[in-house]
Short mmCIF file of C-alpha atoms and ligand atoms in Angstrom, two decimals:
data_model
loop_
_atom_site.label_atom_id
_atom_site.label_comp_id
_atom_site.label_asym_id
_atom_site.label_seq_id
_atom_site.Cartn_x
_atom_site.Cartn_y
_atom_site.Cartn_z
CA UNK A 1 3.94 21.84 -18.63
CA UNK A 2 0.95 23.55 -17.49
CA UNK A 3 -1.78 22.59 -20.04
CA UNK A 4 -2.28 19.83 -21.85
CA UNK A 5 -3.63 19.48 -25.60
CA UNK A 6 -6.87 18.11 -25.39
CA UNK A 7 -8.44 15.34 -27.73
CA UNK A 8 -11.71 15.75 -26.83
CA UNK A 9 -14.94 14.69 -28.67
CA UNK A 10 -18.13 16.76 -29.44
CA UNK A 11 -20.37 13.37 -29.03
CA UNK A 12 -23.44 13.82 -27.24
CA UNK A 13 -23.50 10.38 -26.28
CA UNK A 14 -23.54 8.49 -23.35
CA UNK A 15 -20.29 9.82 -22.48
CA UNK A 16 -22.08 13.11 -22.33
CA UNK A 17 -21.16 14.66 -18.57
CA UNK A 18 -18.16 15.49 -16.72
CA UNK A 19 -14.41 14.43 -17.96
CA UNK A 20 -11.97 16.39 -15.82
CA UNK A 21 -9.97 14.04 -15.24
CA UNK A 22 -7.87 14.08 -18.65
CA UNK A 23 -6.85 17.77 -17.13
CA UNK A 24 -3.20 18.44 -15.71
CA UNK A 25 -3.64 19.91 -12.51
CA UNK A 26 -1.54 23.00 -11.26
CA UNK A 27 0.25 22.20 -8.13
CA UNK A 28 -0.86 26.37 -7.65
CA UNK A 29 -4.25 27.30 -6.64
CA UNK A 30 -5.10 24.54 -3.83
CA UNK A 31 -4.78 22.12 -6.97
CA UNK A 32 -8.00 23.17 -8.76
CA UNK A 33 -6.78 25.00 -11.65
CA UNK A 34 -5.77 24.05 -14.65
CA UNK A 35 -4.79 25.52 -18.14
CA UNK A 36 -5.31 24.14 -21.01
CA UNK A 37 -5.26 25.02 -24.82
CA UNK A 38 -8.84 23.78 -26.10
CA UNK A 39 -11.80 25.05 -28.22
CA UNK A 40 -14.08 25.61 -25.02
CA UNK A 41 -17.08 24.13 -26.85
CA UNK A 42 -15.42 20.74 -26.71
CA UNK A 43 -15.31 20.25 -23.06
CA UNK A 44 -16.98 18.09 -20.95
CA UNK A 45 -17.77 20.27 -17.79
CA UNK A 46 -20.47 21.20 -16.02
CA UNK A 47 -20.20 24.61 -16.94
CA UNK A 48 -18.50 26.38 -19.70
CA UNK A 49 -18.09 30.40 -19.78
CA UNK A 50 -19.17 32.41 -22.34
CA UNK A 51 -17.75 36.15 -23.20
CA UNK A 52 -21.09 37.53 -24.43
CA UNK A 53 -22.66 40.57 -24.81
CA UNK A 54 -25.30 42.36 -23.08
CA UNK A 55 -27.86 40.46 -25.51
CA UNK A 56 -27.13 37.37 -24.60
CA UNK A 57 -28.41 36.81 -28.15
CA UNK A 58 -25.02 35.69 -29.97
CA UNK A 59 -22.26 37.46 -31.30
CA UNK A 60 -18.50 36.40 -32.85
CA UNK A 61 -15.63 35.34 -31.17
CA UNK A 62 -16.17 32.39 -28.38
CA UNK A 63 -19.76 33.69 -27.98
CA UNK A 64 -20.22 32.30 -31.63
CA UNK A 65 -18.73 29.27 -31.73
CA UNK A 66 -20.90 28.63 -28.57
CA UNK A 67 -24.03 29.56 -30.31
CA UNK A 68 -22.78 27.48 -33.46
CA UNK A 69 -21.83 24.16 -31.07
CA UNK A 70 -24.60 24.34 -28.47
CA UNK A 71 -27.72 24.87 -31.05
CA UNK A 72 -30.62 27.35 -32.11
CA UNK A 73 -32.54 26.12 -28.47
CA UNK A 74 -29.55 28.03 -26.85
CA UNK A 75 -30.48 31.39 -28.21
CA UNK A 76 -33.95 30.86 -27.70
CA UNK A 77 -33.38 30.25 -23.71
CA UNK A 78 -30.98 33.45 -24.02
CA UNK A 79 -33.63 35.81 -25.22
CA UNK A 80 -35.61 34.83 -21.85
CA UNK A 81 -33.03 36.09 -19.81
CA UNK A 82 -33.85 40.20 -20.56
CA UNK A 83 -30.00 40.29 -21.09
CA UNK A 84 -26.85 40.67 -19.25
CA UNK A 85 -25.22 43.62 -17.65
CA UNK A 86 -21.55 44.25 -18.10
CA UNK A 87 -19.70 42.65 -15.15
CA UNK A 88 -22.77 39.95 -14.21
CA UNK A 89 -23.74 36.68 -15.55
CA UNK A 90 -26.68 34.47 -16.39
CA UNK A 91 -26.42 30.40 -16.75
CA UNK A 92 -28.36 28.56 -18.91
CA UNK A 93 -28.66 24.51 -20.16
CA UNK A 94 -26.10 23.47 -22.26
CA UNK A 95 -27.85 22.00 -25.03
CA UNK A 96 -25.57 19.88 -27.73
CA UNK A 97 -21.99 20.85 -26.22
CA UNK A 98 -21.34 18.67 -23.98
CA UNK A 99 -20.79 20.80 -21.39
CA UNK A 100 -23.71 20.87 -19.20
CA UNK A 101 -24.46 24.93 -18.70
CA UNK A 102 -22.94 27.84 -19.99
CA UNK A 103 -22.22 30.65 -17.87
CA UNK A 104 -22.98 33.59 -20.25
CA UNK A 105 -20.81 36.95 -18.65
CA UNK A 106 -20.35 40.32 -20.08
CA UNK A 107 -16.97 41.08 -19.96
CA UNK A 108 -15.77 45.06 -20.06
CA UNK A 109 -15.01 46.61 -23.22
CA UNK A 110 -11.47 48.03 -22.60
CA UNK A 111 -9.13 47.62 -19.82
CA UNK A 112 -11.43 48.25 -16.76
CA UNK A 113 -10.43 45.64 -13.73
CA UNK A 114 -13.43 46.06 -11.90
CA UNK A 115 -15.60 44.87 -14.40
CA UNK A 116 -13.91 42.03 -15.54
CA UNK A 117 -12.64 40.96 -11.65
CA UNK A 118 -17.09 40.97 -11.22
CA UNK A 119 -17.46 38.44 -14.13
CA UNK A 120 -14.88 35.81 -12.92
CA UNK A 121 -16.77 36.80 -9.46
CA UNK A 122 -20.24 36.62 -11.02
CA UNK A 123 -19.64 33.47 -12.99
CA UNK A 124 -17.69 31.82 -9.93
CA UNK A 125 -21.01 32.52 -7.59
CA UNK A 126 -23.03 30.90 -10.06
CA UNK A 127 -21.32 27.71 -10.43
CA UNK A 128 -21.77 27.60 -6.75
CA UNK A 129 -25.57 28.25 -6.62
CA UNK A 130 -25.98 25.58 -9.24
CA UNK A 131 -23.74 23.19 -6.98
CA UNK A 132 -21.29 22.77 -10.27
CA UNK A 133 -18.02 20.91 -9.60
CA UNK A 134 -16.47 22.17 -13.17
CA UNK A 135 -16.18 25.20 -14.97
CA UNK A 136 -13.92 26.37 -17.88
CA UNK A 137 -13.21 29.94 -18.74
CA UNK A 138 -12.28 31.13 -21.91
CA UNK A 139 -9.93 34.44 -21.37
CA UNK A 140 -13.29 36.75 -21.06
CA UNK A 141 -12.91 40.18 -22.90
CA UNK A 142 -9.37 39.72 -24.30
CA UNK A 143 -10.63 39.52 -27.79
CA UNK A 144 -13.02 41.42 -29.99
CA UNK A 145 -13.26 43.84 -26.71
CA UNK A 146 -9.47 44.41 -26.76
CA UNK A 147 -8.70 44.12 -23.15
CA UNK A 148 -4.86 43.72 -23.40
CA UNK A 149 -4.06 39.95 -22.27
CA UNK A 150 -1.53 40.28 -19.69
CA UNK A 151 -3.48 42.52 -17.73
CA UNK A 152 -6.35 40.61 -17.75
CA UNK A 153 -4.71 37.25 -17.10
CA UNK A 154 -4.00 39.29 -14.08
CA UNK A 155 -7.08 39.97 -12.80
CA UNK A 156 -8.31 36.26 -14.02
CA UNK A 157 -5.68 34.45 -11.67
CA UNK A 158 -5.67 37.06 -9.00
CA UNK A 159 -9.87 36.94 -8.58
CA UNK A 160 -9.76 32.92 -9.04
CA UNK A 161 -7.52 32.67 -6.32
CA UNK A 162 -9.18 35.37 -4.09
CA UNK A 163 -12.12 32.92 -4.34
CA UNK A 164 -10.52 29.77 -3.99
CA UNK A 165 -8.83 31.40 -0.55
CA UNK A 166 -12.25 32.61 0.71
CA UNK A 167 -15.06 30.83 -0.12
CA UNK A 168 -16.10 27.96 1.47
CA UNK A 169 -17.54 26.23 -1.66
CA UNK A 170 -14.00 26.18 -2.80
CA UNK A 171 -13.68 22.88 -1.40
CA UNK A 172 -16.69 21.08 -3.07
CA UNK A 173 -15.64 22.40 -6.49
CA UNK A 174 -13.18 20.32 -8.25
CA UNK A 175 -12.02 22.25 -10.93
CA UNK A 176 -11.61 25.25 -12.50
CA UNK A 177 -9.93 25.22 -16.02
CA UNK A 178 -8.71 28.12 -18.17
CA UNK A 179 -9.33 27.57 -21.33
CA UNK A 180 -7.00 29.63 -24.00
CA UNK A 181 -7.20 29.39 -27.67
CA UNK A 182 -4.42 30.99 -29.18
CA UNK A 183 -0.94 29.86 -28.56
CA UNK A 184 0.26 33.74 -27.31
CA UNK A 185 -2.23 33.86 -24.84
CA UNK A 186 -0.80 30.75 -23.19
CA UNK A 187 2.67 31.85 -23.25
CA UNK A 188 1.73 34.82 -21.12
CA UNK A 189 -0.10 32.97 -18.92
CA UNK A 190 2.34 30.11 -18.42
CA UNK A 191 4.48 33.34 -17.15
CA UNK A 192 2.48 34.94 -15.01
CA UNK A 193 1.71 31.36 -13.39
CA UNK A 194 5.13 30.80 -12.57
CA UNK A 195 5.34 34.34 -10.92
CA UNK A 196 2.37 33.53 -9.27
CA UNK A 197 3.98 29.86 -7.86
CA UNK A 198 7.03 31.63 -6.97
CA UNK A 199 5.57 33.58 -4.93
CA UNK A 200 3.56 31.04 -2.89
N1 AR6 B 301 -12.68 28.48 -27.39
C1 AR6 B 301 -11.96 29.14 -26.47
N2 AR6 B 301 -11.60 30.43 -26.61
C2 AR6 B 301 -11.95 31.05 -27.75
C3 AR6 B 301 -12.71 30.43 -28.77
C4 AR6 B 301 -13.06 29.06 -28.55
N3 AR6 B 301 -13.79 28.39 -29.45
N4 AR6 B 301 -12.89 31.33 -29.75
C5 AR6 B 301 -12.29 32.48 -29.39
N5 AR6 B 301 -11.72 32.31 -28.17
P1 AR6 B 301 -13.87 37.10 -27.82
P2 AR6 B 301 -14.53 39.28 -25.96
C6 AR6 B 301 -10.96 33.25 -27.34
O1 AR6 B 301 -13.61 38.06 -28.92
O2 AR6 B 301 -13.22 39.92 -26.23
C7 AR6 B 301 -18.53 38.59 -29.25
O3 AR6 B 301 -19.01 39.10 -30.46
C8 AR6 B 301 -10.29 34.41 -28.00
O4 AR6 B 301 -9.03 34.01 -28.53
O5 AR6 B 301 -14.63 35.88 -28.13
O6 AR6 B 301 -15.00 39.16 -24.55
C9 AR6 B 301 -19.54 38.81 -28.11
O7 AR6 B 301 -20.86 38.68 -28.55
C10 AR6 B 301 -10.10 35.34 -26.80
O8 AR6 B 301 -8.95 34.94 -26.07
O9 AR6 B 301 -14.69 37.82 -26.58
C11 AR6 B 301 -19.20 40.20 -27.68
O10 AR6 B 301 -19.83 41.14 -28.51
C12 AR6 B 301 -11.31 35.05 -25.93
O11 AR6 B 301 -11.89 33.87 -26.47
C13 AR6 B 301 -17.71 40.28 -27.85
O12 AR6 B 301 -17.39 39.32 -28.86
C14 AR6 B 301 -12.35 36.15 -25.90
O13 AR6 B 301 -12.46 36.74 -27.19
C15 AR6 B 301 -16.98 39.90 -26.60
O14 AR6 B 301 -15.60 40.12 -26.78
#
C-alpha cells in the first residue's frame, strides 16, 4: 500500500518535466514521501539521486544505468566536477532521462551512519539551493558497497524526516520519493515505515 508500480515512459518529449502526481503519498512524513518500486532513470523529477563514486565518472549498479539512460554528455559534465567526496554531493543537468538533474552522492562503503546520514543531508541541501520541488532516491550504498539494508533504510527515513521537521524549505518541496528496485528492499522498508507511523 505504500508504493505504487510505476508505468512510466523514457520519452524526452514534450511531456519531458515533472510527473509526481502518479505517486501515492505516505500519510507519514508531513505527506511528502513516497515509496515506490521504479527503475530511477524513468522518473520524471526534478532531481534524481545517484549512488556514485568518488569519480563521478560512472560505475555499475544505479550509477550505470544512469550513465547508460542519461547519455555520454553526462559523463563529460561529471569529469568537470574534480569528483565527489564520500558523504557530499554534486548536481548536474539531466540530459536524456527525463529527470531534470541528478544529484550524484558518494555513499559509504560499509555500514558507517555518518556518512551515509551526510549524503541524504548533502543531496537534500542541494535540491534546496537549486529550488527543486522533486527528488527520488535510490537506496544509496545498499548495493555494490554492501551497507546492510535495514540499517540503512534507517538512517534514510530517520535523516529525511530530521529534514522535513527542521528545515524551512520543507514546505516548498513537494516531494521526496524513495525509489527501490528490488522487491526485498521494499519489504523492509514497508516495515520499518509502519514502525515509523506507529510511532507518530
Ligand atoms: N533504479 C533504482 N535503483 C537501482 C537501479 C535502478 N536502475 N539499479 C540498481 N539499483 P548500487 P552502491 C539499486 O550498487 O551500493 C557503482 O559502481 C540497488 O538495488 O548501485 O551505493 C558506483 O559507481 C541498490 O538498492 O550503489 C559505486 O562504485 C541501490 O540501487 C558503487 O556502485 C544501490 O546499489 C556504489 O555502490
Amino acid at each position: 500500500e505504500y508504493y505504487a508500480n510505476l508505468k512510466t515512459s523514457k520519452s524526452k518529449s514534450a511531456e519531458k518535466g515533472t510527473n509526481i502526481s502518479k505517486y501515492k503519498v505516505n500519510e507519514a512524513f508531513n505527506k511528502k514521501l513516497s515509496l515506490i518500486r521504479a527503475d530511477i532513470t524513468t522518473l520524471e523529477v526534478d532531481a534524481i539521486v545517484n549512488a556514485a563514486n568518488q569519480t563521478l565518472l560512472g560505475g555499475g549498479g544505479v550509477d550505470g544505468a544512469i550513465h547508460a539512460a542519461a547519455g555520454k554528455q553526462l559523463k563529460k559534465e561529471c569529469a568537470t566536477l574534480g569528483g565527489c567526496e564520500t558523504g557530499d554531493a554534486k548536481i548536474t543537468e539531466g540530459y536524456k532521462l527525463p529527470a531534470k538533474h541528478v544529484i550524484h552522492t558518494v555513499g559509504p562503503i560499509g555500514e558507517i551512519p555518518d556518512k551515509l546520514q551526510s549524503c541524504y543531508r548533502a543531496s537534500l541541501n542541494l535540491v534546496k539551493e537549486n529550488n527543486l520541488k522533486s527528488v527520488a532516491f535510490p537506496c544509496i550504498s545498499t548495493g555494490i558497497y554492501g551497507y546492510p539494508v535495514k540499517a540503512a533504510t534507517d538512517v534514510a527515513l530517520q535523516t529525511i524526516r530530521e529534514w522535513l521537521e527542521k528545515d524551512k524549505y520543507a514546505d516548498k518541496i513537494e516531494r521526496i520519493i524513495l525509489c527501490l528496485f528490488l522487491k526485498k528492499d521494499v519489504e523492509v522498508y514497508e516495515q520499518l515505515l509502519q514502525r515509523r507511523q506507529g510511532m507518530r
